[in-house]
Short mmCIF file of C-alpha atoms in Angstrom, two decimals:
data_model
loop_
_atom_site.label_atom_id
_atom_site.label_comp_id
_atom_site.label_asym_id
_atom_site.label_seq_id
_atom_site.Cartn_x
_atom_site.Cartn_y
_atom_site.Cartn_z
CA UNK A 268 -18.15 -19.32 1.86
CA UNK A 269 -18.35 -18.41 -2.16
CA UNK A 270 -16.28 -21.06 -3.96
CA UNK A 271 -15.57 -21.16 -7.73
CA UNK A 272 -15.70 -24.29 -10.15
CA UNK A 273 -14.02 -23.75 -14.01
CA UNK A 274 -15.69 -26.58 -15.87
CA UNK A 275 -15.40 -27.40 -20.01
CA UNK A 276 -13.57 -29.49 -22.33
CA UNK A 277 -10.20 -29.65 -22.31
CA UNK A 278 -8.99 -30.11 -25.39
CA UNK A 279 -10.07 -28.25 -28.21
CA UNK A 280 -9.27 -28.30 -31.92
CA UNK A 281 -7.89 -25.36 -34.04
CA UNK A 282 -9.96 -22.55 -35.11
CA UNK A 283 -12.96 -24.24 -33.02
CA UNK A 284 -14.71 -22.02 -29.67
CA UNK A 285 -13.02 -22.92 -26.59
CA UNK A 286 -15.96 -23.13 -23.96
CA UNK A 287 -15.68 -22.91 -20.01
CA UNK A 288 -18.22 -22.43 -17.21
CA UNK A 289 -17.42 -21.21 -13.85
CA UNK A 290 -19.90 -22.59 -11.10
CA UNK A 291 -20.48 -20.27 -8.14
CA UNK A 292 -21.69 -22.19 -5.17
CA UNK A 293 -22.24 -20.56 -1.43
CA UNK A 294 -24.01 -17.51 -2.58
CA UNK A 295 -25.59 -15.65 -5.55
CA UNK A 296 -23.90 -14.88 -8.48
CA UNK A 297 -26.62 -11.92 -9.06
CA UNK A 298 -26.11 -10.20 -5.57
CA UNK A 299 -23.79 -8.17 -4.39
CA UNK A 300 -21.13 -5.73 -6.35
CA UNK A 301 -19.12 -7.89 -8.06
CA UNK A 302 -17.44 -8.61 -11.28
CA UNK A 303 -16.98 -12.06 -12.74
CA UNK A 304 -13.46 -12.49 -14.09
CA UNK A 305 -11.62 -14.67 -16.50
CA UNK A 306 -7.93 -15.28 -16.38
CA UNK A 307 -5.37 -17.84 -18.06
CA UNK A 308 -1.91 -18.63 -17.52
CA UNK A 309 0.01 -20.65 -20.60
CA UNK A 310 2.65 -23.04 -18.75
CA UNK A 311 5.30 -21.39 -17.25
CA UNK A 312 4.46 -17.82 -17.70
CA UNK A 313 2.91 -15.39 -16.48
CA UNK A 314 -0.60 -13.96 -15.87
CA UNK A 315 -3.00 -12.67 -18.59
CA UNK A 316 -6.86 -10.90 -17.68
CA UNK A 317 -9.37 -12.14 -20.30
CA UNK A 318 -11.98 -10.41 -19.25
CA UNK A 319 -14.90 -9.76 -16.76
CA UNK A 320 -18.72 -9.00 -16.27
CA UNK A 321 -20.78 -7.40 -13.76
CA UNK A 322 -23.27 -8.26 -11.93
CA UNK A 323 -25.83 -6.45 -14.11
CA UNK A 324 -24.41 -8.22 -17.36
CA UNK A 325 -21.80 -5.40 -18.45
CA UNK A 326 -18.50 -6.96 -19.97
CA UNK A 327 -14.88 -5.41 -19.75
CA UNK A 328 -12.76 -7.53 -22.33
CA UNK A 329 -8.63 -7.47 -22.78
CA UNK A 330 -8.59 -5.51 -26.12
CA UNK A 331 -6.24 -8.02 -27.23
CA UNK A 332 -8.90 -10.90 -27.21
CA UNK A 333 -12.15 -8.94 -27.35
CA UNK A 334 -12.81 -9.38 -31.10
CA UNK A 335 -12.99 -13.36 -29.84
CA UNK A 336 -14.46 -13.46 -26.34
CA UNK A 337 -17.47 -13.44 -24.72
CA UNK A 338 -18.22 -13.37 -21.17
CA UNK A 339 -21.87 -14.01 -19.80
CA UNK A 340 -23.64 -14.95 -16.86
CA UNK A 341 -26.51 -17.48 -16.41
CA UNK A 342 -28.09 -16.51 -13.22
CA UNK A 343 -30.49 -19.19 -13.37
CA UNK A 344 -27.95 -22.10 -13.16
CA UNK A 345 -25.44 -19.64 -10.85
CA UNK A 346 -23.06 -19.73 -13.32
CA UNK A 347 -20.75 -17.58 -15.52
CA UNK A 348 -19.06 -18.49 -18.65
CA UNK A 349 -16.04 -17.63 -21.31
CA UNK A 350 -16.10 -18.26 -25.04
CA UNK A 351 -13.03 -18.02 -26.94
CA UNK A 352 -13.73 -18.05 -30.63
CA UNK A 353 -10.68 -19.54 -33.52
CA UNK A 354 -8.47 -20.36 -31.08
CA UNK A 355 -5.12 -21.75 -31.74
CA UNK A 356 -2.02 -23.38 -30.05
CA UNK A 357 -1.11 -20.13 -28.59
CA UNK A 358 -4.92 -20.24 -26.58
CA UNK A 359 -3.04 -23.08 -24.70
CA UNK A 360 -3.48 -22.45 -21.01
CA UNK A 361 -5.06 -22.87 -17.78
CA UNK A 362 -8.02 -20.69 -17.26
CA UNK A 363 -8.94 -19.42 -14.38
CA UNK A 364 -12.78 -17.82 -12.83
CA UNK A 365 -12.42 -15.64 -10.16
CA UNK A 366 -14.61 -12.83 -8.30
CA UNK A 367 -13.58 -9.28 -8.54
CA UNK A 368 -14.51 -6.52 -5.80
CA UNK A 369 -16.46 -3.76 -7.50
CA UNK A 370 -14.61 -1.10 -5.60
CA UNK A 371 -10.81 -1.87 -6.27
CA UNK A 372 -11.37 -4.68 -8.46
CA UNK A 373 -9.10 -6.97 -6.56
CA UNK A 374 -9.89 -11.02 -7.32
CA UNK A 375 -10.29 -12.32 -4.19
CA UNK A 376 -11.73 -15.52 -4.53
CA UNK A 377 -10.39 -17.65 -7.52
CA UNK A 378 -11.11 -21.08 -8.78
CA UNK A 379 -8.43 -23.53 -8.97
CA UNK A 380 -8.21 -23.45 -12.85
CA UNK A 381 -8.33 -25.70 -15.49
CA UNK A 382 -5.78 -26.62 -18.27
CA UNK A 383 -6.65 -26.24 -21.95
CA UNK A 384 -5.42 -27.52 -24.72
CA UNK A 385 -5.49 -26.54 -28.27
CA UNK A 386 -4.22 -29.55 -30.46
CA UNK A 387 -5.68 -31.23 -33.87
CA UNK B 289 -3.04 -0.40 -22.29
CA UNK B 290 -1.33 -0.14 -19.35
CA UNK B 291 1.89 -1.74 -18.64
CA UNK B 292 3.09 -2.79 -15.71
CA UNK B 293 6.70 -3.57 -14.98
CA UNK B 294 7.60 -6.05 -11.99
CA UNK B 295 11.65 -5.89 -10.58
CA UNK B 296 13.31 -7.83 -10.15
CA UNK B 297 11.62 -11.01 -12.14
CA UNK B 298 13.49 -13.20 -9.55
CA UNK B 299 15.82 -13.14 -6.48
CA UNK B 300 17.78 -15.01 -4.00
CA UNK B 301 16.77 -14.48 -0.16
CA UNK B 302 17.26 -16.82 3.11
CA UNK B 303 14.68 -17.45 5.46
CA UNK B 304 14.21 -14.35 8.02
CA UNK B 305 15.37 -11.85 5.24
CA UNK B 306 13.21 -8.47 4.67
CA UNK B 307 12.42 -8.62 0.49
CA UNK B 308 11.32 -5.76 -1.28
CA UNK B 309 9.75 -6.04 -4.97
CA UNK B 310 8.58 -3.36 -7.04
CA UNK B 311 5.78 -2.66 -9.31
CA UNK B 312 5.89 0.18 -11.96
CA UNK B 313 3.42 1.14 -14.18
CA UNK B 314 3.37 3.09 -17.42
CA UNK B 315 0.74 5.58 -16.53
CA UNK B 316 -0.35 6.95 -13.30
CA UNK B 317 -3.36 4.42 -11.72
CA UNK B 318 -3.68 6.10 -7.81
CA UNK B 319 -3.77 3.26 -5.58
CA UNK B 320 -5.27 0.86 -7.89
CA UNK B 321 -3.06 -2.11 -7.21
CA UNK B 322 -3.33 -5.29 -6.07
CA UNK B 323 -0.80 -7.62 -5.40
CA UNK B 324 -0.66 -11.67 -5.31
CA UNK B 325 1.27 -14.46 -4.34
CA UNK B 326 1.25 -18.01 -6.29
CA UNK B 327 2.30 -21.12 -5.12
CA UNK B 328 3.12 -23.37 -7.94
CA UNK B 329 0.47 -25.49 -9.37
CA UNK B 330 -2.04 -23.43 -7.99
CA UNK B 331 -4.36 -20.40 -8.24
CA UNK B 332 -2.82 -16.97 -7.37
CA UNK B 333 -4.21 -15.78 -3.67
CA UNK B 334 -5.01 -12.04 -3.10
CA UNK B 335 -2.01 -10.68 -0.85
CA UNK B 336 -3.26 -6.85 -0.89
CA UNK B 337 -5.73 -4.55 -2.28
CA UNK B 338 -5.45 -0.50 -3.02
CA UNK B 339 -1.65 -0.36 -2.70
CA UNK B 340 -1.62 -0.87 0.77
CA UNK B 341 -4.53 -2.74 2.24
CA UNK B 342 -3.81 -6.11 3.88
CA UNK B 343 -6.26 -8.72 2.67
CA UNK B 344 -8.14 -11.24 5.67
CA UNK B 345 -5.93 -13.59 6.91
CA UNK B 346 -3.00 -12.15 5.27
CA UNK B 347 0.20 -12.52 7.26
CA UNK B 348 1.04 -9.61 8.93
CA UNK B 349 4.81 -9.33 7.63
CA UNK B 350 3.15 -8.79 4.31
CA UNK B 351 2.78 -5.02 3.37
CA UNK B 352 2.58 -2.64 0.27
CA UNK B 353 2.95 0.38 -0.49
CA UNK B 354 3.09 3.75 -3.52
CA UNK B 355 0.98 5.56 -5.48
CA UNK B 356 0.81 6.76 -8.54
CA UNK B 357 2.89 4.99 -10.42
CA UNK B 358 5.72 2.96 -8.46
CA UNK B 359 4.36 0.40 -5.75
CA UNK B 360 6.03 -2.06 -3.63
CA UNK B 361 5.58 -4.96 -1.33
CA UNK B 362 7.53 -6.03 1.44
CA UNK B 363 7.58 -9.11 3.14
CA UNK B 364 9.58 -9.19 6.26
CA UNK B 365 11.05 -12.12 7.61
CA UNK B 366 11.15 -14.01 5.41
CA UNK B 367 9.25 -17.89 6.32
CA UNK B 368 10.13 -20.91 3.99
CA UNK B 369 6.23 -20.99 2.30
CA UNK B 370 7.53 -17.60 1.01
CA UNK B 371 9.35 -18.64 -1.80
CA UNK B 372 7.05 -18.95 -4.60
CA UNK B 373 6.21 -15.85 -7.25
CA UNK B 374 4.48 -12.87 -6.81
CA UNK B 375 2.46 -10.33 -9.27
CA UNK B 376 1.37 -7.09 -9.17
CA UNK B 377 -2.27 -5.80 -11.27
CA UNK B 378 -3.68 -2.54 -11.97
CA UNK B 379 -7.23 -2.09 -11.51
CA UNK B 380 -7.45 1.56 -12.49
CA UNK B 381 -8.83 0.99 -15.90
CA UNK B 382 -11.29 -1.36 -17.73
CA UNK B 383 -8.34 -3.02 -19.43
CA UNK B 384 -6.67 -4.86 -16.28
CA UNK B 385 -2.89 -5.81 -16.69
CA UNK B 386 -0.99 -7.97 -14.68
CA UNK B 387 3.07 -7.57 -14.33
CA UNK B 388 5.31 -10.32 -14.90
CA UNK B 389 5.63 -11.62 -12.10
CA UNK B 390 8.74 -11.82 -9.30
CA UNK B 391 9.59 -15.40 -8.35
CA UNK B 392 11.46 -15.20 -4.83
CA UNK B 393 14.03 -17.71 -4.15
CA UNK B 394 15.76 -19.37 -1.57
#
């Protein structure tokens, strides 16, 4: 059974990169149709995409974020990761991996997040 | 971007009550919709896929439906894990948006 790991700092200064890896373990991160999805949820509200890539290395970001984001995968380590360049207080959130059907793009499997903060 | 709209953002029900939320979005997306339930604390969980299609051991009492651009899901009788908040996402284009979520209440 696929299971998803977010790992990375978290706490993270103003204007610095906020960094997270996602760990897939019980199968390949390179097989299979599937896209590789970032997600965050500040406290208390509601649900924001960040962004995704595919299995061949083709990104989708939320046009909102894209001029600071970067989604990649490292196939060697069966990982994915998110960087989230000058963030600020409003970055504050827990972030969330998940794996997205190619088909309908539904995230079926998610990780069980993990809160960052942005604070000097 | 497209926008979707969840109603209502919360409501009162009682245990064995049939609650209907919907899902509107700003453009039409087909059946691209996904819906998902979130306890608090915790990562959402994948309810239904395509408008309509139950995800695996999904409880049957859960069911969507719509097209276009108005969607809904159901959940008959109501059962006290229930009560927690529920979103709606389009899938239709690259740019995915989630609604606002509808927190169900006892």
């Amino acid at each position: 059974q696929v299971q998803l790991q977010e790992s990375g700092p978290g706490l993270v200064k103003p204007s610095q990169t906020l960094s997270l890896t996602c760990t897939v373990s019980g199968g390949s991160i390179s097989s299979g149709s599937y896209y590789w999805s970032w997600i965050r949820q500040p406290a208390g509200k509601g649900l924001e995409w960040i962004g995704r890539v595919y299995t061949t290395g083709r990104t989708n970001y939320n046009p909102s974020l894209k001029s600071r984001v970067t989604i990649s995968l490292d196939t060697s380590k069966n990982q994915f990761s998110l960087n989230l360049s000058s963030v600020t207080a409003a970055d504050t959130a827990v972030y969330y991996c998940a794996r997205a059907e190619y088909t309908y793009g539904e995230l079926g499997i998610w990780g069980q997040g993990t809160m960052v903060t942005v604070s000097s | 971007d497209i926008q979707m709209t969840q109603s209502p953002s919360s409501l009162s029900a009682s245990v064995g009550d049939r609650v209907t939320i919907t899902c509107r979005s700003s453009q039409s997306i087909g059946t691209y919709l996904n819906w998902y339930q979130q306890n608090p604390g915790k990562a959402p969980k994948l309810l239904l896929y395509a408008a309509s299609s139950l995800q695996s051991g999904v409880p049957s009492r859960f069911s969507g439906s719509g097209s276009g651009t108005d969607f809904t899901l159901t959940i008959n009788s109501l059962q006290p894990e229930d009560f927690v908040t529920y979103y709606c996402q389009q899938t239709y284009s690259t740019s995915l948006t989630f609604g606002g979520g509808a927190k169900v209440e006892i």
